[in-house]
C-alpha cells in the first residue's frame, strides 16, 4: 500500500482566503518548532504543520491529532522572523477540521462545559469557597448567577449549531 500523500491544490488558497494571508511567507527556518512548549513533550512540530499546509496536504492535516496540540501560547508568533500568523492559521485549519467532524476529545470536553455552564473552565468548589471567604457571592456575576444570561447564551449556541459540532452535549 502506498504512503504517498495526495495534495489538494486548493487547500493552501482556502486558508489564505479565510484570513491566513501570511501562510506563503514561511521559509521553514524552524524557529517556531524550537519555541513550542507542546513540541517538547509531543511529536507535534509547528514548522512541519505549516509546511504541510503550504503543500496542500489537507487529508493529512485535518484528521490529525497534531492540529490540536497547539496551546495557542503565541511563543512561535512572537519569534517568527517572517511574521507568519501561525496560531491564526492553526485555528483556521481547526475550524475546517471541525466542519469535517474532527475535534480532539479534550476540546470537546471544554465545549461541553461551555454549553452547560457558559464557562470553558467550570468554577470549582475551592474557587467558590475562596470567593465567599473574600466576602463575594459563591458564583461570579456571569451566566453562573444569571439565569437570563444563561438562557440567552443557550439561544446563541443553538443558533450556531455548536452542540452538533462538538458531537452533542
Ligand atoms: S518560524 Fe515562521 S518562517 Fe520559521 S518555520 Fe516557523 S512559521 Fe516558518
Ligand atoms: S502557539 Fe502553539 S504552535 Fe506556537 S509555540 Fe505555542 S503551542 Fe507551539
PDB file of C-alpha atoms and ligand atoms in Angstrom:
ATOM      1  CA  UNK A   1       0.000   0.000   0.000  1.00  0.00           C
ATOM      2  CA  UNK A   2       1.338   3.444  -0.897  1.00  0.00           C
ATOM      3  CA  UNK A   3       2.003   6.091   1.758  1.00  0.00           C
ATOM      4  CA  UNK A   4       2.121   8.842  -0.835  1.00  0.00           C
ATOM      5  CA  UNK A   5       0.116  11.867   0.321  1.00  0.00           C
ATOM      6  CA  UNK A   6      -2.090  13.460  -2.323  1.00  0.00           C
ATOM      7  CA  UNK A   7      -2.036  17.264  -2.111  1.00  0.00           C
ATOM      8  CA  UNK A   8      -5.192  19.310  -2.527  1.00  0.00           C
ATOM      9  CA  UNK A   9      -4.146  22.218  -4.767  1.00  0.00           C
ATOM     10  CA  UNK A  10      -6.903  24.445  -3.323  1.00  0.00           C
ATOM     11  CA  UNK A  11      -6.157  23.863   0.365  1.00  0.00           C
ATOM     12  CA  UNK A  12      -3.445  26.486   0.900  1.00  0.00           C
ATOM     13  CA  UNK A  13      -5.514  29.021  -1.015  1.00  0.00           C
ATOM     14  CA  UNK A  14      -8.574  28.251   1.129  1.00  0.00           C
ATOM     15  CA  UNK A  15      -6.503  29.045   4.244  1.00  0.00           C
ATOM     16  CA  UNK A  16      -5.269  32.286   2.662  1.00  0.00           C
ATOM     17  CA  UNK A  17      -8.806  33.237   1.586  1.00  0.00           C
ATOM     18  CA  UNK A  18     -10.091  32.576   5.114  1.00  0.00           C
ATOM     19  CA  UNK A  19      -7.577  35.065   6.563  1.00  0.00           C
ATOM     20  CA  UNK A  20      -4.265  33.167   6.745  1.00  0.00           C
ATOM     21  CA  UNK A  21      -2.621  35.531   4.270  1.00  0.00           C
ATOM     22  CA  UNK A  22       0.870  35.015   5.719  1.00  0.00           C
ATOM     23  CA  UNK A  23       0.982  31.249   5.070  1.00  0.00           C
ATOM     24  CA  UNK A  24       3.160  31.712   1.978  1.00  0.00           C
ATOM     25  CA  UNK A  25       5.721  33.785   3.905  1.00  0.00           C
ATOM     26  CA  UNK A  26       7.072  30.805   5.849  1.00  0.00           C
ATOM     27  CA  UNK A  27      10.566  29.846   4.687  1.00  0.00           C
ATOM     28  CA  UNK A  28      10.886  26.844   7.012  1.00  0.00           C
ATOM     29  CA  UNK A  29      13.522  28.185   9.394  1.00  0.00           C
ATOM     30  CA  UNK A  30      12.144  26.075  12.273  1.00  0.00           C
ATOM     31  CA  UNK A  31      12.180  28.856  14.883  1.00  0.00           C
ATOM     32  CA  UNK A  32       8.545  28.078  15.674  1.00  0.00           C
ATOM     33  CA  UNK A  33       9.298  24.425  16.399  1.00  0.00           C
ATOM     34  CA  UNK A  34      12.216  25.442  18.623  1.00  0.00           C
ATOM     35  CA  UNK A  35       9.910  27.790  20.560  1.00  0.00           C
ATOM     36  CA  UNK A  36       6.999  25.414  21.003  1.00  0.00           C
ATOM     37  CA  UNK A  37       6.317  24.058  24.512  1.00  0.00           C
ATOM     38  CA  UNK A  38       3.954  21.418  23.105  1.00  0.00           C
ATOM     39  CA  UNK A  39       6.672  20.130  20.804  1.00  0.00           C
ATOM     40  CA  UNK A  40       8.890  19.454  23.819  1.00  0.00           C
ATOM     41  CA  UNK A  41       6.546  16.776  25.123  1.00  0.00           C
ATOM     42  CA  UNK A  42       4.797  15.512  21.982  1.00  0.00           C
ATOM     43  CA  UNK A  43       5.599  14.676  18.372  1.00  0.00           C
ATOM     44  CA  UNK A  44       3.925  17.923  17.259  1.00  0.00           C
ATOM     45  CA  UNK A  45       6.186  20.073  15.063  1.00  0.00           C
ATOM     46  CA  UNK A  46       4.894  23.532  14.212  1.00  0.00           C
ATOM     47  CA  UNK A  47       7.171  24.036  11.214  1.00  0.00           C
ATOM     48  CA  UNK A  48       6.054  20.713   9.750  1.00  0.00           C
ATOM     49  CA  UNK A  49       2.368  21.562  10.155  1.00  0.00           C
ATOM     50  CA  UNK A  50       2.845  24.885   8.371  1.00  0.00           C
ATOM     51  CA  UNK A  51       4.782  23.150   5.564  1.00  0.00           C
ATOM     52  CA  UNK A  52       2.043  20.562   5.127  1.00  0.00           C
ATOM     53  CA  UNK A  53      -0.484  23.403   4.880  1.00  0.00           C
ATOM     54  CA  UNK A  54       1.623  25.108   2.199  1.00  0.00           C
ATOM     55  CA  UNK A  55       1.798  21.839   0.276  1.00  0.00           C
ATOM     56  CA  UNK A  56      -1.970  21.314   0.471  1.00  0.00           C
ATOM     57  CA  UNK A  57      -1.798  18.084   2.490  1.00  0.00           C
ATOM     58  CA  UNK A  58      -5.348  18.556   3.699  1.00  0.00           C
ATOM     59  CA  UNK A  59      -6.172  14.872   4.228  1.00  0.00           C
ATOM     60  CA  UNK A  60      -3.067  14.521   6.365  1.00  0.00           C
ATOM     61  CA  UNK A  61      -3.747  17.611   8.473  1.00  0.00           C
ATOM     62  CA  UNK A  62      -7.479  17.727   9.163  1.00  0.00           C
ATOM     63  CA  UNK A  63      -7.882  14.335  10.876  1.00  0.00           C
ATOM     64  CA  UNK A  64      -4.553  14.603  12.721  1.00  0.00           C
ATOM     65  CA  UNK A  65      -4.029  14.863  16.473  1.00  0.00           C
ATOM     66  CA  UNK A  66      -1.201  17.347  15.834  1.00  0.00           C
ATOM     67  CA  UNK A  67      -3.678  20.012  14.851  1.00  0.00           C
ATOM     68  CA  UNK A  68      -4.976  20.040  18.441  1.00  0.00           C
ATOM     69  CA  UNK A  69      -1.594  20.021  20.226  1.00  0.00           C
ATOM     70  CA  UNK A  70      -1.075  23.789  19.975  1.00  0.00           C
ATOM     71  CA  UNK A  71      -1.942  25.572  23.223  1.00  0.00           C
ATOM     72  CA  UNK A  72      -2.143  28.959  21.464  1.00  0.00           C
ATOM     73  CA  UNK A  73       0.643  30.318  23.692  1.00  0.00           C
ATOM     74  CA  UNK A  74       1.927  32.521  20.818  1.00  0.00           C
ATOM     75  CA  UNK A  75       5.649  31.892  21.542  1.00  0.00           C
ATOM     76  CA  UNK A  76       6.127  30.956  17.898  1.00  0.00           C
ATOM     77  CA  UNK A  77       4.283  34.014  16.602  1.00  0.00           C
ATOM     78  CA  UNK A  78       6.436  36.333  18.731  1.00  0.00           C
ATOM     79  CA  UNK A  79       9.614  34.799  17.335  1.00  0.00           C
ATOM     80  CA  UNK A  80       8.771  34.036  13.712  1.00  0.00           C
ATOM     81  CA  UNK A  81      11.163  36.105  11.546  1.00  0.00           C
ATOM     82  CA  UNK A  82       8.596  36.196   8.753  1.00  0.00           C
ATOM     83  CA  UNK A  83       5.638  37.321  10.881  1.00  0.00           C
ATOM     84  CA  UNK A  84       3.613  34.290   9.904  1.00  0.00           C
ATOM     85  CA  UNK A  85       0.286  34.277  11.782  1.00  0.00           C
ATOM     86  CA  UNK A  86       0.912  30.719  12.893  1.00  0.00           C
ATOM     87  CA  UNK A  87      -1.814  30.499  15.536  1.00  0.00           C
ATOM     88  CA  UNK A  88      -4.449  32.091  13.301  1.00  0.00           C
ATOM     89  CA  UNK A  89      -3.545  29.575  10.586  1.00  0.00           C
ATOM     90  CA  UNK A  90      -3.798  26.672  13.036  1.00  0.00           C
ATOM     91  CA  UNK A  91      -7.182  27.919  14.254  1.00  0.00           C
ATOM     92  CA  UNK A  92      -8.417  28.275  10.666  1.00  0.00           C
ATOM     93  CA  UNK A  93      -7.417  24.678   9.981  1.00  0.00           C
ATOM     94  CA  UNK A  94      -9.109  23.572  13.218  1.00  0.00           C
ATOM     95  CA  UNK A  95     -12.300  25.264  12.049  1.00  0.00           C
ATOM     96  CA  UNK A  96     -12.051  23.313   8.791  1.00  0.00           C
ATOM     97  CA  UNK A  97     -11.394  20.083  10.709  1.00  0.00           C
ATOM     98  CA  UNK A  98     -14.434  20.604  12.953  1.00  0.00           C
ATOM     99  CA  UNK A  99     -16.643  21.146   9.920  1.00  0.00           C
ATOM    100  CA  UNK A 100     -15.450  17.718   8.707  1.00  0.00           C
ATOM    101  CA  UNK A 101     -16.273  16.104  12.052  1.00  0.00           C
ATOM    102  CA  UNK A 102     -12.789  16.066  13.596  1.00  0.00           C
ATOM    103  CA  UNK A 103     -12.116  17.530  17.045  1.00  0.00           C
ATOM    104  CA  UNK A 104      -9.833  16.400  19.848  1.00  0.00           C
ATOM    105  CA  UNK A 105     -11.715  14.863  22.784  1.00  0.00           C
ATOM    106  CA  UNK A 106     -10.257  17.343  25.297  1.00  0.00           C
ATOM    107  CA  UNK A 107     -11.521  20.239  23.205  1.00  0.00           C
ATOM    108  CA  UNK A 108     -14.962  18.613  23.074  1.00  0.00           C
ATOM    109  CA  UNK A 109     -14.923  18.455  26.878  1.00  0.00           C
ATOM    110  CA  UNK A 110     -14.222  22.197  27.049  1.00  0.00           C
ATOM    111  CA  UNK A 111     -17.094  22.743  24.599  1.00  0.00           C
ATOM    112  CA  UNK A 112     -19.448  20.665  26.758  1.00  0.00           C
ATOM    113  CA  UNK A 113     -18.510  22.700  29.831  1.00  0.00           C
ATOM    114  CA  UNK A 114     -19.207  25.877  27.877  1.00  0.00           C
ATOM    115  CA  UNK A 115     -22.624  24.605  26.814  1.00  0.00           C
ATOM    116  CA  UNK A 116     -23.525  23.523  30.329  1.00  0.00           C
ATOM    117  CA  UNK A 117     -22.296  26.498  32.338  1.00  0.00           C
ATOM    118  CA  UNK A 118     -21.343  29.289  29.938  1.00  0.00           C
ATOM    119  CA  UNK A 119     -17.737  28.876  31.106  1.00  0.00           C
ATOM    120  CA  UNK A 120     -14.950  26.928  29.430  1.00  0.00           C
ATOM    121  CA  UNK A 121     -13.431  26.264  32.863  1.00  0.00           C
ATOM    122  CA  UNK A 122     -16.092  25.477  35.474  1.00  0.00           C
ATOM    123  CA  UNK A 123     -15.935  27.223  38.850  1.00  0.00           C
ATOM    124  CA  UNK A 124     -14.592  24.676  41.325  1.00  0.00           C
ATOM    125  CA  UNK A 125     -15.774  24.286  44.940  1.00  0.00           C
ATOM    126  CA  UNK A 126     -12.391  25.623  46.042  1.00  0.00           C
ATOM    127  CA  UNK A 127     -12.831  28.762  43.973  1.00  0.00           C
ATOM    128  CA  UNK A 128     -16.339  29.251  45.352  1.00  0.00           C
ATOM    129  CA  UNK A 129     -15.050  28.900  48.925  1.00  0.00           C
ATOM    130  CA  UNK A 130     -12.315  31.421  48.197  1.00  0.00           C
ATOM    131  CA  UNK A 131     -14.840  33.901  46.817  1.00  0.00           C
ATOM    132  CA  UNK A 132     -17.061  33.520  49.879  1.00  0.00           C
ATOM    133  CA  UNK A 133     -14.053  33.956  52.207  1.00  0.00           C
ATOM    134  CA  UNK A 134     -13.414  37.291  50.448  1.00  0.00           C
ATOM    135  CA  UNK A 135     -16.972  38.465  51.030  1.00  0.00           C
ATOM    136  CA  UNK A 136     -18.119  37.744  47.465  1.00  0.00           C
ATOM    137  CA  UNK A 137     -21.011  35.622  46.240  1.00  0.00           C
ATOM    138  CA  UNK A 138     -20.065  31.988  45.603  1.00  0.00           C
ATOM    139  CA  UNK A 139     -20.799  32.360  41.880  1.00  0.00           C
ATOM    140  CA  UNK A 140     -19.370  35.256  39.838  1.00  0.00           C
ATOM    141  CA  UNK A 141     -21.940  37.595  38.210  1.00  0.00           C
ATOM    142  CA  UNK A 142     -21.872  35.724  34.908  1.00  0.00           C
ATOM    143  CA  UNK A 143     -24.064  33.035  33.382  1.00  0.00           C
ATOM    144  CA  UNK A 144     -23.497  31.091  36.618  1.00  0.00           C
ATOM    145  CA  UNK A 145     -25.514  33.574  38.668  1.00  0.00           C
ATOM    146  CA  UNK A 146     -27.788  34.992  35.976  1.00  0.00           C
ATOM    147  CA  UNK A 147     -30.424  32.574  34.596  1.00  0.00           C
ATOM    148  CA  UNK A 148     -31.490  35.071  31.910  1.00  0.00           C
ATOM    149  CA  UNK A 149     -27.897  35.429  30.663  1.00  0.00           C
ATOM    150  CA  UNK A 150     -27.621  31.635  30.600  1.00  0.00           C
ATOM    151  CA  UNK A 151     -30.871  31.344  28.621  1.00  0.00           C
ATOM    152  CA  UNK A 152     -29.654  33.994  26.148  1.00  0.00           C
ATOM    153  CA  UNK A 153     -26.320  32.235  25.847  1.00  0.00           C
ATOM    154  CA  UNK A 154     -28.025  28.892  25.135  1.00  0.00           C
ATOM    155  CA  UNK A 155     -30.125  30.521  22.405  1.00  0.00           C
ATOM    156  CA  UNK A 156     -26.965  31.843  20.729  1.00  0.00           C
ATOM    157  CA  UNK A 157     -25.290  28.442  20.980  1.00  0.00           C
ATOM    158  CA  UNK A 158     -28.367  26.750  19.457  1.00  0.00           C
ATOM    159  CA  UNK A 159     -28.261  29.180  16.512  1.00  0.00           C
ATOM    160  CA  UNK A 160     -24.587  28.447  15.837  1.00  0.00           C
ATOM    161  CA  UNK A 161     -25.099  24.663  15.862  1.00  0.00           C
ATOM    162  CA  UNK A 162     -22.197  24.405  18.309  1.00  0.00           C
ATOM    163  CA  UNK A 163     -23.596  21.351  20.108  1.00  0.00           C
ATOM    164  CA  UNK A 164     -23.688  19.383  16.861  1.00  0.00           C
ATOM    165  CA  UNK A 165     -20.124  20.437  16.007  1.00  0.00           C
ATOM    166  CA  UNK A 166     -18.796  19.056  19.302  1.00  0.00           C
ATOM    167  CA  UNK A 167     -20.711  15.819  18.818  1.00  0.00           C
ATOM    168  CA  UNK A 168     -23.580  16.506  21.254  1.00  0.00           C
ATOM    169  CA  UNK A 169     -23.726  17.770  24.818  1.00  0.00           C
TER     170      UNK A 169
HETATM  171  S1  LIG B   1       9.249  30.494  12.490  1.00  0.00           S
HETATM  172 FE1  LIG B   1       7.964  31.355  10.843  1.00  0.00          FE
HETATM  173  S2  LIG B   1       9.228  31.248   8.992  1.00  0.00           S
HETATM  174 FE2  LIG B   1      10.200  29.928  10.528  1.00  0.00          FE
HETATM  175  S3  LIG B   1       9.325  27.856  10.101  1.00  0.00           S
HETATM  176 FE3  LIG B   1       8.047  28.794  11.649  1.00  0.00          FE
HETATM  177  S4  LIG B   1       6.373  29.784  10.514  1.00  0.00           S
HETATM  178 FE4  LIG B   1       8.038  29.364   9.080  1.00  0.00          FE
HETATM  179  S1  LIG B   2       1.254  28.920  19.806  1.00  0.00           S
HETATM  180 FE1  LIG B   2       1.012  26.704  19.514  1.00  0.00          FE
HETATM  181  S2  LIG B   2       2.443  26.154  17.883  1.00  0.00           S
HETATM  182 FE2  LIG B   2       3.036  28.188  18.647  1.00  0.00          FE
HETATM  183  S3  LIG B   2       4.598  27.795  20.227  1.00  0.00           S
HETATM  184 FE3  LIG B   2       2.627  27.908  21.287  1.00  0.00          FE
HETATM  185  S4  LIG B   2       1.862  25.791  21.364  1.00  0.00           S
HETATM  186 FE4  LIG B   2       3.507  25.839  19.841  1.00  0.00          FE
END
